[in-house]
Short mmCIF file of N, CA and C in Angstrom, two decimals:
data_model
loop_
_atom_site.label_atom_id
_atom_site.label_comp_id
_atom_site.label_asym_id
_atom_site.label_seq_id
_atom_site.Cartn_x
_atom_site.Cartn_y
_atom_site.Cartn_z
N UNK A 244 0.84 -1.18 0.00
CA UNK A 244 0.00 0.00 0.00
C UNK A 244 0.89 1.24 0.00
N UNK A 245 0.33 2.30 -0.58
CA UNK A 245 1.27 3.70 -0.64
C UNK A 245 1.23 4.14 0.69
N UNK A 246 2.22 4.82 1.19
CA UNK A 246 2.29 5.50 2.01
C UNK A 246 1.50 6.84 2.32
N UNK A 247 0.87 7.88 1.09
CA UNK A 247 0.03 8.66 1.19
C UNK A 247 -1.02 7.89 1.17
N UNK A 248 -1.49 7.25 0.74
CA UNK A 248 -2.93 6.38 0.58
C UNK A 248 -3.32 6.18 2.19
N UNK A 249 -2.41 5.26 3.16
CA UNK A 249 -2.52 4.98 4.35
C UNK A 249 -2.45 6.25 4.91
N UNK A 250 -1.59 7.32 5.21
CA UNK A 250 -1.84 8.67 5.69
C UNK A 250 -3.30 9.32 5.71
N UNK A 251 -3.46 9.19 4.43
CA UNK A 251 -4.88 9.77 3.77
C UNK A 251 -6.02 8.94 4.65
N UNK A 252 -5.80 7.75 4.97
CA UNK A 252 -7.03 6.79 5.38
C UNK A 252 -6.98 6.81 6.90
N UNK A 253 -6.11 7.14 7.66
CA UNK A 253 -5.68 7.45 9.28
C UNK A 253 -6.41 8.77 9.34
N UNK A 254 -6.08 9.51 8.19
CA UNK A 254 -6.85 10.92 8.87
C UNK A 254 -8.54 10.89 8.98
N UNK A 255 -8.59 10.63 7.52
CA UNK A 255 -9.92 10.31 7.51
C UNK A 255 -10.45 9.59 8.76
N UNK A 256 -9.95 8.11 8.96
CA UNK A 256 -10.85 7.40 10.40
C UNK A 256 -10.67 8.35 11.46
N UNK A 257 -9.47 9.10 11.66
CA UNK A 257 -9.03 9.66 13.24
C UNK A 257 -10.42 10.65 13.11
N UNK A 258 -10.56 11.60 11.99
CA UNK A 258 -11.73 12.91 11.73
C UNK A 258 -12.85 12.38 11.83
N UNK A 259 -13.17 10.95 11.28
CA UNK A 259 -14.95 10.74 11.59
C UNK A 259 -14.59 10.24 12.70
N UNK A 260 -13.82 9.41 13.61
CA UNK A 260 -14.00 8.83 14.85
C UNK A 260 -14.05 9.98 15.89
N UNK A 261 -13.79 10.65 15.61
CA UNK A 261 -13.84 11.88 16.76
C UNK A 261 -15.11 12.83 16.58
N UNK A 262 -15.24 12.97 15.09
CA UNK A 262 -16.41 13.43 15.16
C UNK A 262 -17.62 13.39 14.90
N UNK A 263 -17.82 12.45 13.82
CA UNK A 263 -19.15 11.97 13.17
C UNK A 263 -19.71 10.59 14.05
N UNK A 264 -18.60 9.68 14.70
CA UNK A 264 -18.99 8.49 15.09
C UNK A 264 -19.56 8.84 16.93
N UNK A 265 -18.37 9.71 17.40
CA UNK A 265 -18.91 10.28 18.50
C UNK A 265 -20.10 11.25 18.44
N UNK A 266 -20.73 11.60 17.49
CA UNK A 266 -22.09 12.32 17.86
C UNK A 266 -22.96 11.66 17.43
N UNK A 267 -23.01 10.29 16.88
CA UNK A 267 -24.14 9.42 16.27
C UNK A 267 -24.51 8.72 17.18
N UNK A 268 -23.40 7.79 18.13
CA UNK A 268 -23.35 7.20 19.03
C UNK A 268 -23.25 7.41 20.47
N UNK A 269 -22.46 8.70 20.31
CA UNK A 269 -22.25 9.40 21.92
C UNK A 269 -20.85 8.59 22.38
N UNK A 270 -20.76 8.77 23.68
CA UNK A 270 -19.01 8.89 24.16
C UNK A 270 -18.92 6.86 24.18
N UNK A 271 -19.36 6.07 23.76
CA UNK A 271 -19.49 4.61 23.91
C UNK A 271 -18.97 4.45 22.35
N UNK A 272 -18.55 4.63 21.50
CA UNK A 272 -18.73 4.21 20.33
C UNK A 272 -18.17 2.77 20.34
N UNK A 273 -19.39 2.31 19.41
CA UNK A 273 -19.08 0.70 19.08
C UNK A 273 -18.15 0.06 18.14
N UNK A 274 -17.48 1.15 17.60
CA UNK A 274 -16.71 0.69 16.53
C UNK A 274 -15.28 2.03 16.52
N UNK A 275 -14.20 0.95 15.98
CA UNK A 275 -12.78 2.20 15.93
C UNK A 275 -12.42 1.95 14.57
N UNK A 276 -12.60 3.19 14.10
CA UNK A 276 -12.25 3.00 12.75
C UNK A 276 -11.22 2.99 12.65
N UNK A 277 -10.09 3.93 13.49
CA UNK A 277 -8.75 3.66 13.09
C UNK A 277 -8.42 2.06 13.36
N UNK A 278 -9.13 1.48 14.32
CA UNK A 278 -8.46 0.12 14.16
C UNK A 278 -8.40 -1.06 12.97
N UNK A 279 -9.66 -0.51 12.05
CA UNK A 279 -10.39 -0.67 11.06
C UNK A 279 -9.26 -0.82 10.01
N UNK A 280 -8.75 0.61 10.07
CA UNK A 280 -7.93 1.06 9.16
C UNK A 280 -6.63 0.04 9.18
N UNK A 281 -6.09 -0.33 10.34
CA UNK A 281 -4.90 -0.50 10.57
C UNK A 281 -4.70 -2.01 10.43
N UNK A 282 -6.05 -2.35 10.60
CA UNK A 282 -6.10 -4.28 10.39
C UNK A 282 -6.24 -4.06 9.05
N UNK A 283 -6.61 -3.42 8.16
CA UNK A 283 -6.82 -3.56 6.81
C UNK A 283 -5.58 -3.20 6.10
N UNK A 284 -4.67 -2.05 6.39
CA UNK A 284 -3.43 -1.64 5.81
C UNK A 284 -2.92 -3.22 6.40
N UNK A 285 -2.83 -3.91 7.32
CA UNK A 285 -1.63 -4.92 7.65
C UNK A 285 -2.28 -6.10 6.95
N UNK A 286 -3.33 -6.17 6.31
CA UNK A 286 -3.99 -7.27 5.41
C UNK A 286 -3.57 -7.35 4.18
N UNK A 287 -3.39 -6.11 3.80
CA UNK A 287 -2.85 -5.93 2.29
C UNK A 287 -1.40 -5.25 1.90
N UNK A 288 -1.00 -4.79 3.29
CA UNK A 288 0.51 -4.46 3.32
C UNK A 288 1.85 -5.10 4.13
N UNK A 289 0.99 -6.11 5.16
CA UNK A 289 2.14 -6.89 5.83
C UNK A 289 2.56 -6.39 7.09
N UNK A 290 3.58 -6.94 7.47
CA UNK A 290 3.58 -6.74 9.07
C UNK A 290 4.05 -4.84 9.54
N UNK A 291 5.15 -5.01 8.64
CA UNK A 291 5.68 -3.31 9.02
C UNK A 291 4.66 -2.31 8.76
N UNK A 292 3.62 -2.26 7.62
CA UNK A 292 2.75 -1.08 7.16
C UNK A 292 2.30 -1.06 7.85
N UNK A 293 1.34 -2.23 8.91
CA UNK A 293 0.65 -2.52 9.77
C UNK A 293 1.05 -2.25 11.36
N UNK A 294 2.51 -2.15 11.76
CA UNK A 294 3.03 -1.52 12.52
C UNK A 294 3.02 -0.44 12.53
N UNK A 295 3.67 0.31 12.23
CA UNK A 295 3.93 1.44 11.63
C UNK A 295 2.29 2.22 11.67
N UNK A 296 0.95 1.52 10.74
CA UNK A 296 -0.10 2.31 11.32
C UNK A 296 -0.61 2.18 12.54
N UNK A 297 -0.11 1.05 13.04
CA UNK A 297 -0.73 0.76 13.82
C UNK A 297 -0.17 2.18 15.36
N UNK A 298 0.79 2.16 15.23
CA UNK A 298 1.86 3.47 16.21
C UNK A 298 1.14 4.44 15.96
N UNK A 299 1.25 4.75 14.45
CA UNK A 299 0.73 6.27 14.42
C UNK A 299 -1.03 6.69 14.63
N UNK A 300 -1.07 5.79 13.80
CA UNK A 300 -2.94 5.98 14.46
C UNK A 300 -3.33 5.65 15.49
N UNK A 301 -2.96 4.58 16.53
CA UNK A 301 -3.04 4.56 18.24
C UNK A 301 -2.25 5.61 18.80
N UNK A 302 -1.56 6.71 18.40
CA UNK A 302 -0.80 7.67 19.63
C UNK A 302 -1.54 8.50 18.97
N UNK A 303 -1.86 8.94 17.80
CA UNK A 303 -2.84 10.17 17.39
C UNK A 303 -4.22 9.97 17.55
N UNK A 304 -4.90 8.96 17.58
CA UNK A 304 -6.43 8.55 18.66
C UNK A 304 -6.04 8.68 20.29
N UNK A 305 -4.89 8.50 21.06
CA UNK A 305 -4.62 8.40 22.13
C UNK A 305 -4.64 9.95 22.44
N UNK A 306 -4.14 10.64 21.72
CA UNK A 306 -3.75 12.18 21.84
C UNK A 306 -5.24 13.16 21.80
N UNK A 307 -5.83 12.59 20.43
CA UNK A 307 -6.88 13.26 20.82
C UNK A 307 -7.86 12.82 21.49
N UNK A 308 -8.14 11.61 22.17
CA UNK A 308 -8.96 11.41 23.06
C UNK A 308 -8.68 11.59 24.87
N UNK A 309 -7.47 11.69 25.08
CA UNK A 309 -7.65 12.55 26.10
C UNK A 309 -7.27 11.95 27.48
N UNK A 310 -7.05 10.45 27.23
CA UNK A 310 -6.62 9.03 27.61
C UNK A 310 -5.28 9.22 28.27
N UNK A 311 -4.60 7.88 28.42
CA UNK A 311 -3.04 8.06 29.22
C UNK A 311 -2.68 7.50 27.53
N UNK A 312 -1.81 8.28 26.90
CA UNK A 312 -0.87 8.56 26.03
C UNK A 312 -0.23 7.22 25.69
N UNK A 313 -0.49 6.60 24.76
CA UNK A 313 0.41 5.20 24.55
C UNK A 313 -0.28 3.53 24.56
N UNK A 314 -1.55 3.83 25.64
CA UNK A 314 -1.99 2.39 25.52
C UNK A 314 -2.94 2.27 24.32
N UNK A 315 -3.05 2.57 23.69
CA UNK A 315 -3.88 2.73 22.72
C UNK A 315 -3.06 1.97 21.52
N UNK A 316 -1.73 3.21 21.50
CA UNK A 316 -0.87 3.01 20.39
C UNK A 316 -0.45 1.73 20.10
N UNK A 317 0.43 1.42 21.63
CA UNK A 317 0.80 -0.14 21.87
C UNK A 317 -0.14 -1.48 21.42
N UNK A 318 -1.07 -1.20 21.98
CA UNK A 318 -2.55 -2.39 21.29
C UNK A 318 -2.56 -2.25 20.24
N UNK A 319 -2.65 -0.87 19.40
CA UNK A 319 -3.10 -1.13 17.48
C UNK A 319 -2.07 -1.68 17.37
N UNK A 320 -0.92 -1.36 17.39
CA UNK A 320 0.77 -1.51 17.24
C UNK A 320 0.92 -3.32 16.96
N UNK A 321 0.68 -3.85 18.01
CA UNK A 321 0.88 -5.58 18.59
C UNK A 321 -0.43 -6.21 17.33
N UNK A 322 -1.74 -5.64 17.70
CA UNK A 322 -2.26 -6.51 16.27
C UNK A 322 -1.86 -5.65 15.13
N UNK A 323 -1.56 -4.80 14.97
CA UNK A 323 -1.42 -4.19 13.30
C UNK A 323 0.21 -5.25 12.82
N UNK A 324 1.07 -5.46 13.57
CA UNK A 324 2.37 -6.44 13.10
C UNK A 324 1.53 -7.92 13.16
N UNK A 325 0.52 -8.32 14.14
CA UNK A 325 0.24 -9.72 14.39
C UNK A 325 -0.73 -9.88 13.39
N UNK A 326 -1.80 -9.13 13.20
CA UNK A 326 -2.37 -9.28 11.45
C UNK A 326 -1.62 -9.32 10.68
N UNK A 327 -0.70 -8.80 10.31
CA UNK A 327 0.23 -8.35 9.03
C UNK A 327 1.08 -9.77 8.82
N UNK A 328 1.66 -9.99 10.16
CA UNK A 328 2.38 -11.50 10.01
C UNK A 328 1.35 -12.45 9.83
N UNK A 329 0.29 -12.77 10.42
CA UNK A 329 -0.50 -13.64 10.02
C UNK A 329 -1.20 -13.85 8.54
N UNK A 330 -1.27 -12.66 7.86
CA UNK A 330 -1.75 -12.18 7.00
C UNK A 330 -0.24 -12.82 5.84
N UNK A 331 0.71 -12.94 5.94
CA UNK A 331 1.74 -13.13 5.55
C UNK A 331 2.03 -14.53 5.19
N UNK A 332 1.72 -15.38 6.14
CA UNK A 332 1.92 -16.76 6.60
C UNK A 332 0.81 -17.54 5.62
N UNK A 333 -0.52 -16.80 5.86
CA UNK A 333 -1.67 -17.67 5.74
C UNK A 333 -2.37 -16.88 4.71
N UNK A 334 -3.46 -17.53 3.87
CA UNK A 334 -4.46 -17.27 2.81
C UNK A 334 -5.26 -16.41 3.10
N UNK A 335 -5.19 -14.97 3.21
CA UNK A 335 -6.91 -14.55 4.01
C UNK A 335 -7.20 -13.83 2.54
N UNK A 336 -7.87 -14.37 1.86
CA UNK A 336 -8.45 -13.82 0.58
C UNK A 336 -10.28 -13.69 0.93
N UNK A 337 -10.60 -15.08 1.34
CA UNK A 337 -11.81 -14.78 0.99
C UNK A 337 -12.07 -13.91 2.13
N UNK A 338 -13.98 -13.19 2.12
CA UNK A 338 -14.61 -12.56 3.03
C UNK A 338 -14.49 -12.98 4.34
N UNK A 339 -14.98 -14.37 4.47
CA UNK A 339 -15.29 -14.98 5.49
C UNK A 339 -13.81 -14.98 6.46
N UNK A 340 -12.86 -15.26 5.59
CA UNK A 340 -11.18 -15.55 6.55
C UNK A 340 -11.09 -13.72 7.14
N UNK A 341 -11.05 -13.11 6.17
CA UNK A 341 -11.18 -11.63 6.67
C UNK A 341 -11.99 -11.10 7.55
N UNK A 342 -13.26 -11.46 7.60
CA UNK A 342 -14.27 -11.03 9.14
C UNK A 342 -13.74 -11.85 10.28
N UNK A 343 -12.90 -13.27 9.82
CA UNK A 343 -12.46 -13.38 11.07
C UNK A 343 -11.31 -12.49 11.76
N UNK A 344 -10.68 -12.34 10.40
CA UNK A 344 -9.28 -11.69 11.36
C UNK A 344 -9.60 -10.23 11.72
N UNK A 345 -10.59 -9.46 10.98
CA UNK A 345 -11.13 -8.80 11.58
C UNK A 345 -11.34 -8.43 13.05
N UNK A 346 -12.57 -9.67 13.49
CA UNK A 346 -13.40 -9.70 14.53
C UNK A 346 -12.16 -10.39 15.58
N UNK A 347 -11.22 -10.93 15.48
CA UNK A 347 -10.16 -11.55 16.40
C UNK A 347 -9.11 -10.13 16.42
N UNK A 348 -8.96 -9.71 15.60
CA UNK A 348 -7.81 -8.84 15.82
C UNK A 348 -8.53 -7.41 16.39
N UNK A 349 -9.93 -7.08 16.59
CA UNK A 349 -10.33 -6.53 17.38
C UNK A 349 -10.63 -6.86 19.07
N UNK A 350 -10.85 -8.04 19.01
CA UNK A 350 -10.81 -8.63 19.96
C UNK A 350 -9.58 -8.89 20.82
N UNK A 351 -8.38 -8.96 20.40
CA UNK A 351 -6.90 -8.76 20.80
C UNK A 351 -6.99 -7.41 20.93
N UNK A 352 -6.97 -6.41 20.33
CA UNK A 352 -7.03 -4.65 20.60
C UNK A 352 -8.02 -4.94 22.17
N UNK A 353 -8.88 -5.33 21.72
CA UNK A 353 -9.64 -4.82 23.62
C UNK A 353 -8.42 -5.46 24.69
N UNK A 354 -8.27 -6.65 24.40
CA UNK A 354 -7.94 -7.12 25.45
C UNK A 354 -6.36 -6.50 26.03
N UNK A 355 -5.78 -6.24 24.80
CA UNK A 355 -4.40 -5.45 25.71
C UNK A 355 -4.86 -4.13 25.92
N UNK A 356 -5.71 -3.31 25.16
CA UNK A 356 -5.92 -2.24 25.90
C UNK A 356 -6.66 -2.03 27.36
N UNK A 357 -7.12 -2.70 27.42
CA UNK A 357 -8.06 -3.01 28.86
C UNK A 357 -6.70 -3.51 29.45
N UNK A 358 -6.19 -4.70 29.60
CA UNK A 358 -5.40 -5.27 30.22
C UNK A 358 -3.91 -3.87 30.72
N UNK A 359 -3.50 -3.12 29.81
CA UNK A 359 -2.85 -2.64 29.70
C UNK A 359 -3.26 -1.09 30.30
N UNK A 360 -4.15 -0.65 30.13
CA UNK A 360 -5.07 0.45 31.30
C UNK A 360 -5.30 0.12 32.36
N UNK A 361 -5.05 -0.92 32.84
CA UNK A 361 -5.90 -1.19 33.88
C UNK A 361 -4.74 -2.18 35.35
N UNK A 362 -3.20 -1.84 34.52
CA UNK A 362 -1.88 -2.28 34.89
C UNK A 362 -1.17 -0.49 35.07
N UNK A 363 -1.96 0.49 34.70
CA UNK A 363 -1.83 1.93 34.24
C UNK A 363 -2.58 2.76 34.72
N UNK A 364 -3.62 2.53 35.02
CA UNK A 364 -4.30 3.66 36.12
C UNK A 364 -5.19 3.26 37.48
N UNK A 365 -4.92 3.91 37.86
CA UNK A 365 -5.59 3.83 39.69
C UNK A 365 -7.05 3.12 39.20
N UNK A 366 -8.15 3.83 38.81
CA UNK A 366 -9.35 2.78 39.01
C UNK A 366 -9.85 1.44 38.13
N UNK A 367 -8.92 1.14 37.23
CA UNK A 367 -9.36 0.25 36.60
C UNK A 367 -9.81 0.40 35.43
N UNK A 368 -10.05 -0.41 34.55
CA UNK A 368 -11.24 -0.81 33.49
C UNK A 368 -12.54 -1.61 33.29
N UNK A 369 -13.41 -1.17 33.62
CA UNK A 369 -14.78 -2.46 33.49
C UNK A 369 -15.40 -2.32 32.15
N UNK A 370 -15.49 -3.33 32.18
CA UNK A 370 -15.53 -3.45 30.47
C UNK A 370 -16.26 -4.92 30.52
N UNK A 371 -17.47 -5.21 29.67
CA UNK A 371 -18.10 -6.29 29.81
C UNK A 371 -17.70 -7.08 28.63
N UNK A 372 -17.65 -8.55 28.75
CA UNK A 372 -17.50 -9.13 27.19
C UNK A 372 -18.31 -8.89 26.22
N UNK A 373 -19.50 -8.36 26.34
CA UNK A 373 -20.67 -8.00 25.53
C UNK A 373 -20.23 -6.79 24.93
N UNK A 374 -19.50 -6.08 25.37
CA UNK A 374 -19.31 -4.72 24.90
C UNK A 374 -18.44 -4.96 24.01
N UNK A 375 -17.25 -5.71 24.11
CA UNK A 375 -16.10 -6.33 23.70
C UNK A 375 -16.70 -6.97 22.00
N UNK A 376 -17.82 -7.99 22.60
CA UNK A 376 -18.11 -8.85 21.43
C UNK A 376 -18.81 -7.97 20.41
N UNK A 377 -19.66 -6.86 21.09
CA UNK A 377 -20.54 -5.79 20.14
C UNK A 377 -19.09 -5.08 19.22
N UNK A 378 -18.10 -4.65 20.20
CA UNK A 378 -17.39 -3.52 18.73
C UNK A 378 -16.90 -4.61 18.28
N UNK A 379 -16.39 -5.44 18.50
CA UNK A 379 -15.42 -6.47 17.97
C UNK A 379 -16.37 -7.10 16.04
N UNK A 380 -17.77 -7.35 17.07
CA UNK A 380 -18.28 -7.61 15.45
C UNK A 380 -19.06 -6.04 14.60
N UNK A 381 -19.08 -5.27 15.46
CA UNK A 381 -19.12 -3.87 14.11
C UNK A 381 -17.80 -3.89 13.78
N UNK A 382 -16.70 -3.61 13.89
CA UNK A 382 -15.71 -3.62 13.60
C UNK A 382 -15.26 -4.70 12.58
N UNK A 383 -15.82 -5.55 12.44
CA UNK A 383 -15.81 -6.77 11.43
C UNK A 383 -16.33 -6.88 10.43
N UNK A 384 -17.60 -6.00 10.86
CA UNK A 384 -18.44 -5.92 9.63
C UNK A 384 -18.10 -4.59 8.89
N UNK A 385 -17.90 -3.75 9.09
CA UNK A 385 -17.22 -2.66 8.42
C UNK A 385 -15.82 -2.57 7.78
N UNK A 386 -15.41 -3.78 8.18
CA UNK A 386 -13.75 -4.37 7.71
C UNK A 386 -14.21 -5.05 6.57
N UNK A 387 -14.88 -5.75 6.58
CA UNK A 387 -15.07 -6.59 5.43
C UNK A 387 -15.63 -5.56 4.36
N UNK A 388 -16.44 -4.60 4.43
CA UNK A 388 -16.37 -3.50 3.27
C UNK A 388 -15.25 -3.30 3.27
N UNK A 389 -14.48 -2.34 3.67
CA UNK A 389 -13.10 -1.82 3.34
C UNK A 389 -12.34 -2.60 2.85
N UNK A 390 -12.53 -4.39 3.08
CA UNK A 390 -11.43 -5.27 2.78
C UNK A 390 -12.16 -5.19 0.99
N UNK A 391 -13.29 -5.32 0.84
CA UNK A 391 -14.30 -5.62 -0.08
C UNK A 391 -13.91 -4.39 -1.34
N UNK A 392 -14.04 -2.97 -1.01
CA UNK A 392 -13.69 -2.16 -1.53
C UNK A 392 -12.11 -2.07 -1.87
N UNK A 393 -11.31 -2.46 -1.13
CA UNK A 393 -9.98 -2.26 -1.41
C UNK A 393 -9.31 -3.71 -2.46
N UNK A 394 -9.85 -4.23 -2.47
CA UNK A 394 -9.87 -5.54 -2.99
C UNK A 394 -10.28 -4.96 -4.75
N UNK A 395 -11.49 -4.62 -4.71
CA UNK A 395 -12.28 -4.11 -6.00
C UNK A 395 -11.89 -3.20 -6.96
N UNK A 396 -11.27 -2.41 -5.65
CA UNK A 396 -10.98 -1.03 -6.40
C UNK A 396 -10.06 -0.93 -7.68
N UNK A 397 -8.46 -1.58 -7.51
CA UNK A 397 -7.41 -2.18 -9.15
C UNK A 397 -8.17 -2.28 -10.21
N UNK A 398 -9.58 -2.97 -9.87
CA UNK A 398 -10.37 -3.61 -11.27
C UNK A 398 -11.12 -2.40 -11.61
N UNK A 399 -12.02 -1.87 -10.79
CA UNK A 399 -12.90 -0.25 -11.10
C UNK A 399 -11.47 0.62 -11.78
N UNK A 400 -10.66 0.95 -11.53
CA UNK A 400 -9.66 1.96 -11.87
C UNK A 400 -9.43 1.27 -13.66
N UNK A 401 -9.09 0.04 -13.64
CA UNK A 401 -8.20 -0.45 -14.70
C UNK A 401 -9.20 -0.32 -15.68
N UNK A 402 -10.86 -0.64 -15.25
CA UNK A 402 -11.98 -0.75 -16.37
C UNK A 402 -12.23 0.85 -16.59
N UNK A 403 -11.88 1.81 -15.93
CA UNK A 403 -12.18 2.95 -16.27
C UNK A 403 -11.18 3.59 -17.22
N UNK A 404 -10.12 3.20 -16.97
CA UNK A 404 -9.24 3.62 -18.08
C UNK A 404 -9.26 3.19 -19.26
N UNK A 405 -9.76 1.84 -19.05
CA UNK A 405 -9.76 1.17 -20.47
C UNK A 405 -11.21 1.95 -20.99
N UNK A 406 -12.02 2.27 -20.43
CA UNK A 406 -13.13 2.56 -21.16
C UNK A 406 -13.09 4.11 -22.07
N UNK A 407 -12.39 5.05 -20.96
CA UNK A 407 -11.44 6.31 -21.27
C UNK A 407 -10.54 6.12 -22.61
N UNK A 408 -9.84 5.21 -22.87
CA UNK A 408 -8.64 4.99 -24.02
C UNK A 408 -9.88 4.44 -25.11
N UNK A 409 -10.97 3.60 -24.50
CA UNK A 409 -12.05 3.52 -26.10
C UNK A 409 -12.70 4.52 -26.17
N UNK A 410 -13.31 5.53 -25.53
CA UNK A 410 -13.79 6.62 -25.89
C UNK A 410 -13.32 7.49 -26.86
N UNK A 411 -12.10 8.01 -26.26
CA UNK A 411 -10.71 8.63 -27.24
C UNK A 411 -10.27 7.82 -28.61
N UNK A 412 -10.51 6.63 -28.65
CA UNK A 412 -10.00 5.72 -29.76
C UNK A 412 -8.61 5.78 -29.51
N UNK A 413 -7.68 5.37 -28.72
CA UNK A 413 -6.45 5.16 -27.98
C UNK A 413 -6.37 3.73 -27.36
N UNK A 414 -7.47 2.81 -28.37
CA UNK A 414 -7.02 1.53 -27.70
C UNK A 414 -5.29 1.04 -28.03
N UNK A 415 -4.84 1.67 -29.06
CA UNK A 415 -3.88 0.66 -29.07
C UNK A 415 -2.56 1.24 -27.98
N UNK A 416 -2.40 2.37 -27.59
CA UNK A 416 -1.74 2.29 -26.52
C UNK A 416 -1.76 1.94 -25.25
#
């Protein structure tokens, strides 16, 4: 994946997660798009892209939400390399392999961030598995578009050009 492309797609999730998702839903939101983002860059870019977003979009969600600075980062960080390597190793083409790693690699994000807040500040984290299992599967299901769209998109681009070069009569270049 390009490096502006992923920039471009961090800002975007960080701008609606802060502001469109928090006023639809209120201060609970069921879904993180940057995490969204960052399991999907390490699906189609591998372990480092997936690091790498995973740092920058957990310390810039950490920053602007207002949180202790870092546990955020650290959690996208650990699944954005552990998707990316897994993603590396193993077949995740179809939908179905992708909502899982999805819905698991959200499910790893709760658990070190909870685990990891809660080793980090005086009162704790309560956090129910229900809450856990609710973002874990919005978060899955909105991955699998993005996986769906990003997947699609090479073929929409390539048929548009080709249709552009028959319009012009420029098939043969």
């Amino acid at each position: 994946m390009r490096f502006v492309s992923v920039v471009m797609a961090l800002s975007l999730a960080l701008a609606l997660q802060t502001t469109l998702v928090a006023t639809l839903v209120g201060s609970g939101a069921p879904i993180d798009l940057v995490l969204v983002v960052v399991i999907a860059v390490a699906l189609f870019g591998g372990p480092v892209a997936g690091l790498w977003s995973g740092t920058v979009g957990g310390l810039l969600q950490d920053a602007l939400s207002g949180g202790v600075l870092g546990v955020g980062g650290l959690a996208k960080t650990l699944v954005g390399y552990c998707v990316g390597q897994f993603a590396t190793h193993f077949m995740v083409a179809r939908p179905w392999d992708q909502l899982l790693v999805f819905f698991f690699g959200s499910v790893i994000h709760s658990g070190c961030f909870i685990g990891v807040d809660s080793l980090l500040s005086d009162g704790g984290t309560l956090t129910s598995y229900r809450s856990v299992v609710v973002q874990a599967t919005a978060n899955a299901v909105l991955g699998i578009g993005v996986a769906g769209g990003l997947q699609m998109a090479p073929g929409v681009i390539a048929r548009r050009r080709l249709r552009r070069r028959w319009r012009t009569g420029r098939l043969s270049e």
